[in-house]
Amino acid sequence: MSEDLAGQVAAVRAFNRFYTNVIGLVHGMYLDMPYSLTEARLLYEMARRDVTRVADLRRALDIDAGYLSRVLGRFEADGLVTRQRSAADARRQDVALTSAGLAAAAELDARSDSQVGELLAGVDRPRVLTAMRVITDLLSADQADARPRARTVLLRPPAPGDLGWVLQRHGAVYAAEYGWNSEFEAYVARIIAEYLTDSDPRRTAGWVAELDGVPAGFVCCVPEDDSTARLRLLLVESWARGLGIGGRLVDEVLRFARQAGYQGIVLSTVSVLASARRIYQRAGFTLVREQPEHSYGHDLMAEDWARSLS
């Protein structure tokens, strides 16, 4: 094992130890009830249907058949489940929760909801949920079927708190990917302040792009003058790129600008933002001016782009 891989393995194991301690799994029982995590998962799966095939439980949890049989035997002895041979196929065993089993599953659900609610209180929930979704997406790919699963992209107006997220993510993303300093964050903060204080809903709009329910991008349209709009603050999170979100955001700006009566639209960017420049080119923008400048701690080539809306 290489030194880099060994360090990465150690980091994953450290996270596993941390998270199992956070949710109390090191104590053996789960949520202060007389069940292990595996047993709680079994109750959860069975509570979602009237009758469950034992083979389906084994596949859903990737659990050893002998261990599963022992757990179901204990559940049966405790009055939580009933087991019987399937009327349709005598080789198949079906299992169902009793009223006591349903009550136990409901109590586990309630305690889990309460625990997670407490865990999320006082933390940056969008960042936590985004990190969880990224981990889930990267580790749950089915190697036997490489077809990508459907993703849900929703464009919506900014809600209270969203523009704080826009500022934070611009500062963090551009620092991580391009090494830009706090001057850029201050620049974004000024744009957001103008958007909040001077916006006319007939001439100004913004959109948050959600990917599977998690904020993943942003853009806004503001007046440049009476006949010209300006596209500002296009951002797509790195984990959400390649799905056409940037193009959809720009298309939404163009649709709004036409509807608002603008005759043209402009934007400013820098040459190192290659992915954004490709999106602008595909949307019909053309480069009209470029000029070297020193901004955000780097020597950059500033660019102005424009297109007609007629």
PDB file of C-alpha atoms in Angstrom:
ATOM      1  CA  MET A   1       0.000   0.000   0.000  1.00  0.00           C
ATOM      2  CA  SER A   2       1.428   3.383  -1.023  1.00  0.00           C
ATOM      3  CA  GLU A   3       2.028   6.075   1.569  1.00  0.00           C
ATOM      4  CA  ASP A   4      -0.699   8.287   0.049  1.00  0.00           C
ATOM      5  CA  LEU A   5      -3.261   5.467   0.052  1.00  0.00           C
ATOM      6  CA  ALA A   6      -2.331   4.471   3.599  1.00  0.00           C
ATOM      7  CA  GLY A   7      -2.973   8.039   4.750  1.00  0.00           C
ATOM      8  CA  GLN A   8      -6.316   8.111   2.950  1.00  0.00           C
ATOM      9  CA  VAL A   9      -7.349   4.778   4.477  1.00  0.00           C
ATOM     10  CA  ALA A  10      -6.419   6.081   7.916  1.00  0.00           C
ATOM     11  CA  ALA A  11      -8.510   9.220   7.323  1.00  0.00           C
ATOM     12  CA  VAL A  12     -11.581   7.178   6.361  1.00  0.00           C
ATOM     13  CA  ARG A  13     -11.176   4.915   9.385  1.00  0.00           C
ATOM     14  CA  ALA A  14     -10.828   7.963  11.634  1.00  0.00           C
ATOM     15  CA  PHE A  15     -14.060   9.383  10.221  1.00  0.00           C
ATOM     16  CA  ASN A  16     -15.824   6.059  10.790  1.00  0.00           C
ATOM     17  CA  ARG A  17     -14.705   6.031  14.424  1.00  0.00           C
ATOM     18  CA  PHE A  18     -15.802   9.640  14.853  1.00  0.00           C
ATOM     19  CA  TYR A  19     -19.265   9.182  13.348  1.00  0.00           C
ATOM     20  CA  THR A  20     -20.069   5.900  15.078  1.00  0.00           C
ATOM     21  CA  ASN A  21     -19.183   7.612  18.346  1.00  0.00           C
ATOM     22  CA  VAL A  22     -21.414  10.593  17.451  1.00  0.00           C
ATOM     23  CA  ILE A  23     -24.478   8.383  16.935  1.00  0.00           C
ATOM     24  CA  GLY A  24     -23.664   6.112  19.848  1.00  0.00           C
ATOM     25  CA  LEU A  25     -22.889   2.840  18.058  1.00  0.00           C
ATOM     26  CA  VAL A  26     -19.836   2.111  20.195  1.00  0.00           C
ATOM     27  CA  HIS A  27     -22.214   1.256  23.027  1.00  0.00           C
ATOM     28  CA  GLY A  28     -23.479  -1.785  21.140  1.00  0.00           C
ATOM     29  CA  MET A  29     -27.161  -0.873  21.306  1.00  0.00           C
ATOM     30  CA  TYR A  30     -28.738   1.729  19.039  1.00  0.00           C
ATOM     31  CA  LEU A  31     -30.676   4.779  20.303  1.00  0.00           C
ATOM     32  CA  ASP A  32     -30.817   3.338  23.832  1.00  0.00           C
ATOM     33  CA  MET A  33     -33.072   0.511  22.681  1.00  0.00           C
ATOM     34  CA  PRO A  34     -32.290  -3.214  22.927  1.00  0.00           C
ATOM     35  CA  TYR A  35     -31.271  -3.532  19.278  1.00  0.00           C
ATOM     36  CA  SER A  36     -28.031  -3.313  17.362  1.00  0.00           C
ATOM     37  CA  LEU A  37     -27.837  -1.082  14.292  1.00  0.00           C
ATOM     38  CA  THR A  38     -28.356  -4.110  12.019  1.00  0.00           C
ATOM     39  CA  GLU A  39     -31.417  -5.197  13.986  1.00  0.00           C
ATOM     40  CA  ALA A  40     -32.809  -1.666  13.842  1.00  0.00           C
ATOM     41  CA  ARG A  41     -32.287  -1.628  10.067  1.00  0.00           C
ATOM     42  CA  LEU A  42     -34.179  -4.900   9.762  1.00  0.00           C
ATOM     43  CA  LEU A  43     -37.123  -3.479  11.679  1.00  0.00           C
ATOM     44  CA  TYR A  44     -37.012  -0.360   9.494  1.00  0.00           C
ATOM     45  CA  GLU A  45     -37.098  -2.388   6.263  1.00  0.00           C
ATOM     46  CA  MET A  46     -39.935  -4.634   7.452  1.00  0.00           C
ATOM     47  CA  ALA A  47     -42.016  -1.670   8.650  1.00  0.00           C
ATOM     48  CA  ARG A  48     -42.133  -0.332   5.073  1.00  0.00           C
ATOM     49  CA  ARG A  49     -44.231  -3.235   3.784  1.00  0.00           C
ATOM     50  CA  ASP A  50     -46.891  -5.632   5.021  1.00  0.00           C
ATOM     51  CA  VAL A  51     -44.975  -8.816   4.202  1.00  0.00           C
ATOM     52  CA  THR A  52     -41.293  -9.086   3.347  1.00  0.00           C
ATOM     53  CA  ARG A  53     -39.420 -11.915   1.697  1.00  0.00           C
ATOM     54  CA  VAL A  54     -36.475 -12.993   3.814  1.00  0.00           C
ATOM     55  CA  ALA A  55     -34.340 -13.153   0.663  1.00  0.00           C
ATOM     56  CA  ASP A  56     -35.136  -9.479  -0.005  1.00  0.00           C
ATOM     57  CA  LEU A  57     -33.977  -8.541   3.506  1.00  0.00           C
ATOM     58  CA  ARG A  58     -30.736 -10.412   2.990  1.00  0.00           C
ATOM     59  CA  ARG A  59     -30.062  -8.574  -0.282  1.00  0.00           C
ATOM     60  CA  ALA A  60     -31.084  -5.153   1.052  1.00  0.00           C
ATOM     61  CA  LEU A  61     -28.659  -5.340   3.985  1.00  0.00           C
ATOM     62  CA  ASP A  62     -26.052  -7.650   2.400  1.00  0.00           C
ATOM     63  CA  ILE A  63     -26.311  -9.771   5.525  1.00  0.00           C
ATOM     64  CA  ASP A  64     -25.173 -13.331   6.201  1.00  0.00           C
ATOM     65  CA  ALA A  65     -28.092 -15.778   5.886  1.00  0.00           C
ATOM     66  CA  GLY A  66     -27.273 -17.574   9.119  1.00  0.00           C
ATOM     67  CA  TYR A  67     -27.013 -14.365  11.121  1.00  0.00           C
ATOM     68  CA  LEU A  68     -30.268 -13.101   9.626  1.00  0.00           C
ATOM     69  CA  SER A  69     -32.033 -16.329  10.586  1.00  0.00           C
ATOM     70  CA  ARG A  70     -30.812 -16.004  14.187  1.00  0.00           C
ATOM     71  CA  VAL A  71     -31.985 -12.380  14.451  1.00  0.00           C
ATOM     72  CA  LEU A  72     -35.388 -13.210  13.004  1.00  0.00           C
ATOM     73  CA  GLY A  73     -35.634 -16.131  15.429  1.00  0.00           C
ATOM     74  CA  ARG A  74     -35.038 -13.790  18.357  1.00  0.00           C
ATOM     75  CA  PHE A  75     -37.544 -11.282  16.978  1.00  0.00           C
ATOM     76  CA  GLU A  76     -40.081 -14.084  16.688  1.00  0.00           C
ATOM     77  CA  ALA A  77     -39.448 -15.226  20.260  1.00  0.00           C
ATOM     78  CA  ASP A  78     -39.910 -11.634  21.441  1.00  0.00           C
ATOM     79  CA  GLY A  79     -43.210 -11.360  19.604  1.00  0.00           C
ATOM     80  CA  LEU A  80     -41.972  -8.786  17.077  1.00  0.00           C
ATOM     81  CA  VAL A  81     -42.408 -10.823  13.882  1.00  0.00           C
ATOM     82  CA  THR A  82     -44.182 -13.794  12.407  1.00  0.00           C
ATOM     83  CA  ARG A  83     -42.567 -16.112   9.864  1.00  0.00           C
ATOM     84  CA  GLN A  84     -44.209 -18.477   7.421  1.00  0.00           C
ATOM     85  CA  ARG A  85     -43.649 -20.252   4.136  1.00  0.00           C
ATOM     86  CA  SER A  86     -44.928 -18.378   1.100  1.00  0.00           C
ATOM     87  CA  ALA A  87     -48.200 -19.685  -0.299  1.00  0.00           C
ATOM     88  CA  ALA A  88     -46.891 -18.919  -3.793  1.00  0.00           C
ATOM     89  CA  ASP A  89     -43.518 -20.649  -3.401  1.00  0.00           C
ATOM     90  CA  ALA A  90     -42.832 -23.117  -0.604  1.00  0.00           C
ATOM     91  CA  ARG A  91     -39.092 -22.491  -0.975  1.00  0.00           C
ATOM     92  CA  ARG A  92     -39.604 -18.863   0.037  1.00  0.00           C
ATOM     93  CA  GLN A  93     -39.997 -17.636   3.602  1.00  0.00           C
ATOM     94  CA  ASP A  94     -41.979 -14.478   4.346  1.00  0.00           C
ATOM     95  CA  VAL A  95     -41.799 -12.357   7.476  1.00  0.00           C
ATOM     96  CA  ALA A  96     -44.139  -9.674   8.843  1.00  0.00           C
ATOM     97  CA  LEU A  97     -44.061  -7.372  11.842  1.00  0.00           C
ATOM     98  CA  THR A  98     -46.601  -7.866  14.603  1.00  0.00           C
ATOM     99  CA  SER A  99     -48.238  -4.889  16.322  1.00  0.00           C
ATOM    100  CA  ALA A 100     -45.396  -5.018  18.866  1.00  0.00           C
ATOM    101  CA  GLY A 101     -42.850  -5.022  16.035  1.00  0.00           C
ATOM    102  CA  LEU A 102     -44.523  -2.051  14.368  1.00  0.00           C
ATOM    103  CA  ALA A 103     -44.484  -0.178  17.679  1.00  0.00           C
ATOM    104  CA  ALA A 104     -40.759  -0.913  18.127  1.00  0.00           C
ATOM    105  CA  ALA A 105     -40.015   0.276  14.568  1.00  0.00           C
ATOM    106  CA  ALA A 106     -42.033   3.469  15.144  1.00  0.00           C
ATOM    107  CA  GLU A 107     -40.152   4.170  18.386  1.00  0.00           C
ATOM    108  CA  LEU A 108     -36.833   3.691  16.607  1.00  0.00           C
ATOM    109  CA  ASP A 109     -37.935   6.119  13.871  1.00  0.00           C
ATOM    110  CA  ALA A 110     -38.978   8.741  16.413  1.00  0.00           C
ATOM    111  CA  ARG A 111     -35.742   8.456  18.386  1.00  0.00           C
ATOM    112  CA  SER A 112     -33.664   8.580  15.201  1.00  0.00           C
ATOM    113  CA  ASP A 113     -35.465  11.719  14.009  1.00  0.00           C
ATOM    114  CA  SER A 114     -34.888  13.352  17.394  1.00  0.00           C
ATOM    115  CA  GLN A 115     -31.202  12.388  17.443  1.00  0.00           C
ATOM    116  CA  VAL A 116     -30.543  13.705  13.927  1.00  0.00           C
ATOM    117  CA  GLY A 117     -32.468  16.903  14.678  1.00  0.00           C
ATOM    118  CA  GLU A 118     -30.223  17.533  17.668  1.00  0.00           C
ATOM    119  CA  LEU A 119     -27.142  16.673  15.601  1.00  0.00           C
ATOM    120  CA  LEU A 120     -28.058  19.251  12.934  1.00  0.00           C
ATOM    121  CA  ALA A 121     -28.964  21.997  15.381  1.00  0.00           C
ATOM    122  CA  GLY A 122     -26.377  24.763  15.343  1.00  0.00           C
ATOM    123  CA  VAL A 123     -24.319  23.422  12.416  1.00  0.00           C
ATOM    124  CA  ASP A 124     -24.043  24.573   8.791  1.00  0.00           C
ATOM    125  CA  ARG A 125     -26.721  22.174   7.546  1.00  0.00           C
ATOM    126  CA  PRO A 126     -26.314  22.824   3.773  1.00  0.00           C
ATOM    127  CA  ARG A 127     -22.593  22.002   3.968  1.00  0.00           C
ATOM    128  CA  VAL A 128     -23.190  18.873   6.054  1.00  0.00           C
ATOM    129  CA  LEU A 129     -25.960  17.613   3.749  1.00  0.00           C
ATOM    130  CA  THR A 130     -23.909  18.408   0.644  1.00  0.00           C
ATOM    131  CA  ALA A 131     -20.938  16.453   2.009  1.00  0.00           C
ATOM    132  CA  MET A 132     -23.197  13.509   2.865  1.00  0.00           C
ATOM    133  CA  ARG A 133     -24.722  13.520  -0.613  1.00  0.00           C
ATOM    134  CA  VAL A 134     -21.308  13.627  -2.280  1.00  0.00           C
ATOM    135  CA  ILE A 135     -20.105  10.658  -0.207  1.00  0.00           C
ATOM    136  CA  THR A 136     -23.300   8.748  -0.967  1.00  0.00           C
ATOM    137  CA  ASP A 137     -23.101   9.413  -4.702  1.00  0.00           C
ATOM    138  CA  LEU A 138     -19.441   8.446  -4.972  1.00  0.00           C
ATOM    139  CA  LEU A 139     -19.679   5.249  -2.910  1.00  0.00           C
ATOM    140  CA  SER A 140     -23.059   3.922  -4.072  1.00  0.00           C
ATOM    141  CA  ALA A 141     -22.339   3.530  -7.777  1.00  0.00           C
ATOM    142  CA  ASP A 142     -23.485   0.111  -8.991  1.00  0.00           C
ATOM    143  CA  GLN A 143     -20.479  -1.438 -10.728  1.00  0.00           C
ATOM    144  CA  ALA A 144     -22.699  -3.990 -12.461  1.00  0.00           C
ATOM    145  CA  ASP A 145     -24.772  -1.244 -14.075  1.00  0.00           C
ATOM    146  CA  ALA A 146     -22.899   1.873 -15.141  1.00  0.00           C
ATOM    147  CA  ARG A 147     -26.031   3.763 -16.169  1.00  0.00           C
ATOM    148  CA  PRO A 148     -26.159   7.052 -14.218  1.00  0.00           C
ATOM    149  CA  ARG A 149     -29.177   7.500 -11.970  1.00  0.00           C
ATOM    150  CA  ALA A 150     -31.594  10.309 -12.721  1.00  0.00           C
ATOM    151  CA  ARG A 151     -30.778  13.580 -10.986  1.00  0.00           C
ATOM    152  CA  THR A 152     -33.313  16.250 -10.121  1.00  0.00           C
ATOM    153  CA  VAL A 153     -32.347  19.867 -10.855  1.00  0.00           C
ATOM    154  CA  LEU A 154     -34.639  22.656  -9.655  1.00  0.00           C
ATOM    155  CA  LEU A 155     -34.180  26.383 -10.280  1.00  0.00           C
ATOM    156  CA  ARG A 156     -35.884  28.572  -7.687  1.00  0.00           C
ATOM    157  CA  PRO A 157     -35.722  32.163  -6.381  1.00  0.00           C
ATOM    158  CA  PRO A 158     -33.373  32.780  -3.432  1.00  0.00           C
ATOM    159  CA  ALA A 159     -34.947  32.163  -0.029  1.00  0.00           C
ATOM    160  CA  PRO A 160     -33.919  33.919   3.212  1.00  0.00           C
ATOM    161  CA  GLY A 161     -30.339  32.890   3.998  1.00  0.00           C
ATOM    162  CA  ASP A 162     -29.480  31.776   0.458  1.00  0.00           C
ATOM    163  CA  LEU A 163     -27.454  34.879  -0.394  1.00  0.00           C
ATOM    164  CA  GLY A 164     -25.284  34.278   2.652  1.00  0.00           C
ATOM    165  CA  TRP A 165     -24.618  30.835   1.213  1.00  0.00           C
ATOM    166  CA  VAL A 166     -23.823  32.412  -2.174  1.00  0.00           C
ATOM    167  CA  LEU A 167     -21.219  34.678  -0.576  1.00  0.00           C
ATOM    168  CA  GLN A 168     -19.661  31.893   1.487  1.00  0.00           C
ATOM    169  CA  ARG A 169     -19.461  29.463  -1.433  1.00  0.00           C
ATOM    170  CA  HIS A 170     -17.976  32.014  -3.830  1.00  0.00           C
ATOM    171  CA  GLY A 171     -15.260  32.807  -1.313  1.00  0.00           C
ATOM    172  CA  ALA A 172     -14.546  29.144  -0.525  1.00  0.00           C
ATOM    173  CA  VAL A 173     -14.735  27.762  -4.084  1.00  0.00           C
ATOM    174  CA  TYR A 174     -12.566  30.400  -5.733  1.00  0.00           C
ATOM    175  CA  ALA A 175     -10.005  30.275  -2.932  1.00  0.00           C
ATOM    176  CA  ALA A 176      -9.761  26.489  -3.234  1.00  0.00           C
ATOM    177  CA  GLU A 177      -9.713  26.299  -7.050  1.00  0.00           C
ATOM    178  CA  TYR A 178      -7.837  29.477  -8.013  1.00  0.00           C
ATOM    179  CA  GLY A 179      -6.179  30.735  -4.834  1.00  0.00           C
ATOM    180  CA  TRP A 180      -8.099  34.033  -4.877  1.00  0.00           C
ATOM    181  CA  ASN A 181      -7.856  36.108  -1.712  1.00  0.00           C
ATOM    182  CA  SER A 182     -10.447  37.962   0.367  1.00  0.00           C
ATOM    183  CA  GLU A 183     -10.644  40.801  -2.179  1.00  0.00           C
ATOM    184  CA  PHE A 184     -12.862  38.543  -4.270  1.00  0.00           C
ATOM    185  CA  GLU A 185     -15.153  37.778  -1.352  1.00  0.00           C
ATOM    186  CA  ALA A 186     -15.466  41.524  -0.678  1.00  0.00           C
ATOM    187  CA  TYR A 187     -16.322  42.074  -4.355  1.00  0.00           C
ATOM    188  CA  VAL A 188     -19.058  39.424  -4.193  1.00  0.00           C
ATOM    189  CA  ALA A 189     -20.372  40.919  -0.947  1.00  0.00           C
ATOM    190  CA  ARG A 190     -20.799  44.313  -2.651  1.00  0.00           C
ATOM    191  CA  ILE A 191     -22.732  42.732  -5.530  1.00  0.00           C
ATOM    192  CA  ILE A 192     -25.016  40.890  -3.112  1.00  0.00           C
ATOM    193  CA  ALA A 193     -25.594  44.074  -1.095  1.00  0.00           C
ATOM    194  CA  GLU A 194     -26.588  45.938  -4.276  1.00  0.00           C
ATOM    195  CA  TYR A 195     -28.857  43.082  -5.285  1.00  0.00           C
ATOM    196  CA  LEU A 196     -30.609  43.157  -1.918  1.00  0.00           C
ATOM    197  CA  THR A 197     -31.010  46.929  -1.613  1.00  0.00           C
ATOM    198  CA  ASP A 198     -31.579  48.127  -5.184  1.00  0.00           C
ATOM    199  CA  SER A 199     -33.481  45.257  -6.782  1.00  0.00           C
ATOM    200  CA  ASP A 200     -36.618  45.904  -8.809  1.00  0.00           C
ATOM    201  CA  PRO A 201     -38.398  42.534  -9.251  1.00  0.00           C
ATOM    202  CA  ARG A 202     -39.463  43.574 -12.742  1.00  0.00           C
ATOM    203  CA  ARG A 203     -35.821  44.103 -13.791  1.00  0.00           C
ATOM    204  CA  THR A 204     -33.787  42.015 -11.326  1.00  0.00           C
ATOM    205  CA  ALA A 205     -33.910  38.320 -10.429  1.00  0.00           C
ATOM    206  CA  GLY A 206     -31.758  35.534  -9.036  1.00  0.00           C
ATOM    207  CA  TRP A 207     -31.927  31.766  -9.099  1.00  0.00           C
ATOM    208  CA  VAL A 208     -30.592  29.032  -6.830  1.00  0.00           C
ATOM    209  CA  ALA A 209     -30.035  25.700  -8.579  1.00  0.00           C
ATOM    210  CA  GLU A 210     -30.822  22.726  -6.348  1.00  0.00           C
ATOM    211  CA  LEU A 211     -29.478  19.292  -7.236  1.00  0.00           C
ATOM    212  CA  ASP A 212     -31.473  16.543  -5.541  1.00  0.00           C
ATOM    213  CA  GLY A 213     -32.682  19.100  -3.004  1.00  0.00           C
ATOM    214  CA  VAL A 214     -29.243  20.556  -2.153  1.00  0.00           C
ATOM    215  CA  PRO A 215     -28.104  24.064  -3.261  1.00  0.00           C
ATOM    216  CA  ALA A 216     -25.593  23.550  -6.058  1.00  0.00           C
ATOM    217  CA  GLY A 217     -25.427  26.794  -8.040  1.00  0.00           C
ATOM    218  CA  PHE A 218     -26.505  30.403  -8.415  1.00  0.00           C
ATOM    219  CA  VAL A 219     -26.798  33.261 -10.894  1.00  0.00           C
ATOM    220  CA  CYS A 220     -28.521  36.651 -10.988  1.00  0.00           C
ATOM    221  CA  CYS A 221     -29.630  39.208 -13.546  1.00  0.00           C
ATOM    222  CA  VAL A 222     -29.434  42.947 -12.736  1.00  0.00           C
ATOM    223  CA  PRO A 223     -29.806  46.165 -14.783  1.00  0.00           C
ATOM    224  CA  GLU A 224     -26.733  47.596 -16.483  1.00  0.00           C
ATOM    225  CA  ASP A 225     -28.775  50.474 -17.910  1.00  0.00           C
ATOM    226  CA  ASP A 226     -32.327  50.985 -19.184  1.00  0.00           C
ATOM    227  CA  SER A 227     -31.875  48.686 -22.186  1.00  0.00           C
ATOM    228  CA  THR A 228     -29.086  46.331 -21.067  1.00  0.00           C
ATOM    229  CA  ALA A 229     -29.009  43.587 -18.431  1.00  0.00           C
ATOM    230  CA  ARG A 230     -25.952  42.216 -16.642  1.00  0.00           C
ATOM    231  CA  LEU A 231     -25.407  38.553 -15.724  1.00  0.00           C
ATOM    232  CA  ARG A 232     -23.608  38.193 -12.383  1.00  0.00           C
ATOM    233  CA  LEU A 233     -22.319  35.636  -9.872  1.00  0.00           C
ATOM    234  CA  LEU A 234     -22.621  32.447 -11.916  1.00  0.00           C
ATOM    235  CA  LEU A 235     -21.500  29.585  -9.682  1.00  0.00           C
ATOM    236  CA  VAL A 236     -21.797  25.800  -9.860  1.00  0.00           C
ATOM    237  CA  GLU A 237     -20.408  23.642  -7.068  1.00  0.00           C
ATOM    238  CA  SER A 238     -17.596  21.337  -8.204  1.00  0.00           C
ATOM    239  CA  TRP A 239     -19.526  18.192  -7.216  1.00  0.00           C
ATOM    240  CA  ALA A 240     -22.488  19.269  -9.391  1.00  0.00           C
ATOM    241  CA  ARG A 241     -20.613  20.097 -12.593  1.00  0.00           C
ATOM    242  CA  GLY A 242     -21.046  18.202 -15.839  1.00  0.00           C
ATOM    243  CA  LEU A 243     -24.844  18.037 -15.506  1.00  0.00           C
ATOM    244  CA  GLY A 244     -25.699  21.158 -17.497  1.00  0.00           C
ATOM    245  CA  ILE A 245     -26.588  23.262 -14.448  1.00  0.00           C
ATOM    246  CA  GLY A 246     -24.480  26.246 -15.526  1.00  0.00           C
ATOM    247  CA  GLY A 247     -26.117  26.280 -18.947  1.00  0.00           C
ATOM    248  CA  ARG A 248     -29.586  26.099 -17.427  1.00  0.00           C
ATOM    249  CA  LEU A 249     -28.831  29.023 -15.125  1.00  0.00           C
ATOM    250  CA  VAL A 250     -27.571  31.175 -18.005  1.00  0.00           C
ATOM    251  CA  ASP A 251     -30.571  30.213 -20.153  1.00  0.00           C
ATOM    252  CA  GLU A 252     -32.864  31.284 -17.308  1.00  0.00           C
ATOM    253  CA  VAL A 253     -31.136  34.669 -17.154  1.00  0.00           C
ATOM    254  CA  LEU A 254     -31.615  35.130 -20.918  1.00  0.00           C
ATOM    255  CA  ARG A 255     -35.285  34.150 -20.689  1.00  0.00           C
ATOM    256  CA  PHE A 256     -35.898  36.613 -17.856  1.00  0.00           C
ATOM    257  CA  ALA A 257     -33.954  39.427 -19.536  1.00  0.00           C
ATOM    258  CA  ARG A 258     -36.023  39.120 -22.722  1.00  0.00           C
ATOM    259  CA  GLN A 259     -39.256  39.015 -20.724  1.00  0.00           C
ATOM    260  CA  ALA A 260     -38.160  42.109 -18.753  1.00  0.00           C
ATOM    261  CA  GLY A 261     -37.711  44.042 -21.999  1.00  0.00           C
ATOM    262  CA  TYR A 262     -33.918  44.281 -22.141  1.00  0.00           C
ATOM    263  CA  GLN A 263     -32.430  44.562 -25.633  1.00  0.00           C
ATOM    264  CA  GLY A 264     -28.991  43.229 -24.753  1.00  0.00           C
ATOM    265  CA  ILE A 265     -27.008  41.626 -21.951  1.00  0.00           C
ATOM    266  CA  VAL A 266     -23.391  41.844 -20.770  1.00  0.00           C
ATOM    267  CA  LEU A 267     -21.145  40.054 -18.287  1.00  0.00           C
ATOM    268  CA  SER A 268     -17.608  40.282 -16.952  1.00  0.00           C
ATOM    269  CA  THR A 269     -15.281  37.371 -16.255  1.00  0.00           C
ATOM    270  CA  VAL A 270     -11.596  36.441 -16.437  1.00  0.00           C
ATOM    271  CA  SER A 271      -9.842  34.179 -18.895  1.00  0.00           C
ATOM    272  CA  VAL A 272      -8.875  31.478 -16.378  1.00  0.00           C
ATOM    273  CA  LEU A 273     -12.542  30.561 -15.844  1.00  0.00           C
ATOM    274  CA  ALA A 274     -12.532  28.285 -18.885  1.00  0.00           C
ATOM    275  CA  SER A 275     -15.689  26.302 -18.069  1.00  0.00           C
ATOM    276  CA  ALA A 276     -17.740  29.452 -17.540  1.00  0.00           C
ATOM    277  CA  ARG A 277     -16.426  30.968 -20.768  1.00  0.00           C
ATOM    278  CA  ARG A 278     -17.557  27.864 -22.705  1.00  0.00           C
ATOM    279  CA  ILE A 279     -21.047  28.212 -21.201  1.00  0.00           C
ATOM    280  CA  TYR A 280     -21.183  31.868 -22.259  1.00  0.00           C
ATOM    281  CA  GLN A 281     -20.025  31.041 -25.782  1.00  0.00           C
ATOM    282  CA  ARG A 282     -22.665  28.319 -26.155  1.00  0.00           C
ATOM    283  CA  ALA A 283     -25.296  30.810 -24.951  1.00  0.00           C
ATOM    284  CA  GLY A 284     -24.378  33.228 -27.760  1.00  0.00           C
ATOM    285  CA  PHE A 285     -22.136  35.693 -25.908  1.00  0.00           C
ATOM    286  CA  THR A 286     -19.083  37.085 -27.692  1.00  0.00           C
ATOM    287  CA  LEU A 287     -15.908  38.547 -26.236  1.00  0.00           C
ATOM    288  CA  VAL A 288     -15.886  42.329 -26.738  1.00  0.00           C
ATOM    289  CA  ARG A 289     -12.982  43.484 -24.559  1.00  0.00           C
ATOM    290  CA  GLU A 290     -10.021  42.076 -22.672  1.00  0.00           C
ATOM    291  CA  GLN A 291      -7.509  43.819 -20.451  1.00  0.00           C
ATOM    292  CA  PRO A 292      -4.810  42.620 -18.030  1.00  0.00           C
ATOM    293  CA  GLU A 293      -5.346  43.466 -14.375  1.00  0.00           C
ATOM    294  CA  HIS A 294      -4.092  42.439 -10.949  1.00  0.00           C
ATOM    295  CA  SER A 295      -7.046  41.275  -8.872  1.00  0.00           C
ATOM    296  CA  TYR A 296      -7.670  38.905  -5.963  1.00  0.00           C
ATOM    297  CA  GLY A 297      -3.924  38.407  -5.495  1.00  0.00           C
ATOM    298  CA  HIS A 298      -3.196  37.318  -9.094  1.00  0.00           C
ATOM    299  CA  ASP A 299      -2.370  38.704 -12.526  1.00  0.00           C
ATOM    300  CA  LEU A 300      -5.506  38.046 -14.576  1.00  0.00           C
ATOM    301  CA  MET A 301      -6.938  38.808 -18.006  1.00  0.00           C
ATOM    302  CA  ALA A 302     -10.256  40.588 -17.433  1.00  0.00           C
ATOM    303  CA  GLU A 303     -12.897  40.067 -20.119  1.00  0.00           C
ATOM    304  CA  ASP A 304     -16.215  41.667 -21.053  1.00  0.00           C
ATOM    305  CA  TRP A 305     -18.764  39.611 -22.998  1.00  0.00           C
ATOM    306  CA  ALA A 306     -22.056  40.680 -24.605  1.00  0.00           C
ATOM    307  CA  ARG A 307     -24.924  39.502 -26.753  1.00  0.00           C
ATOM    308  CA  SER A 308     -28.098  40.884 -28.268  1.00  0.00           C
ATOM    309  CA  LEU A 309     -31.487  39.688 -27.001  1.00  0.00           C
ATOM    310  CA  SER A 310     -33.383  40.498 -30.184  1.00  0.00           C
TER     311      SER A 310
END
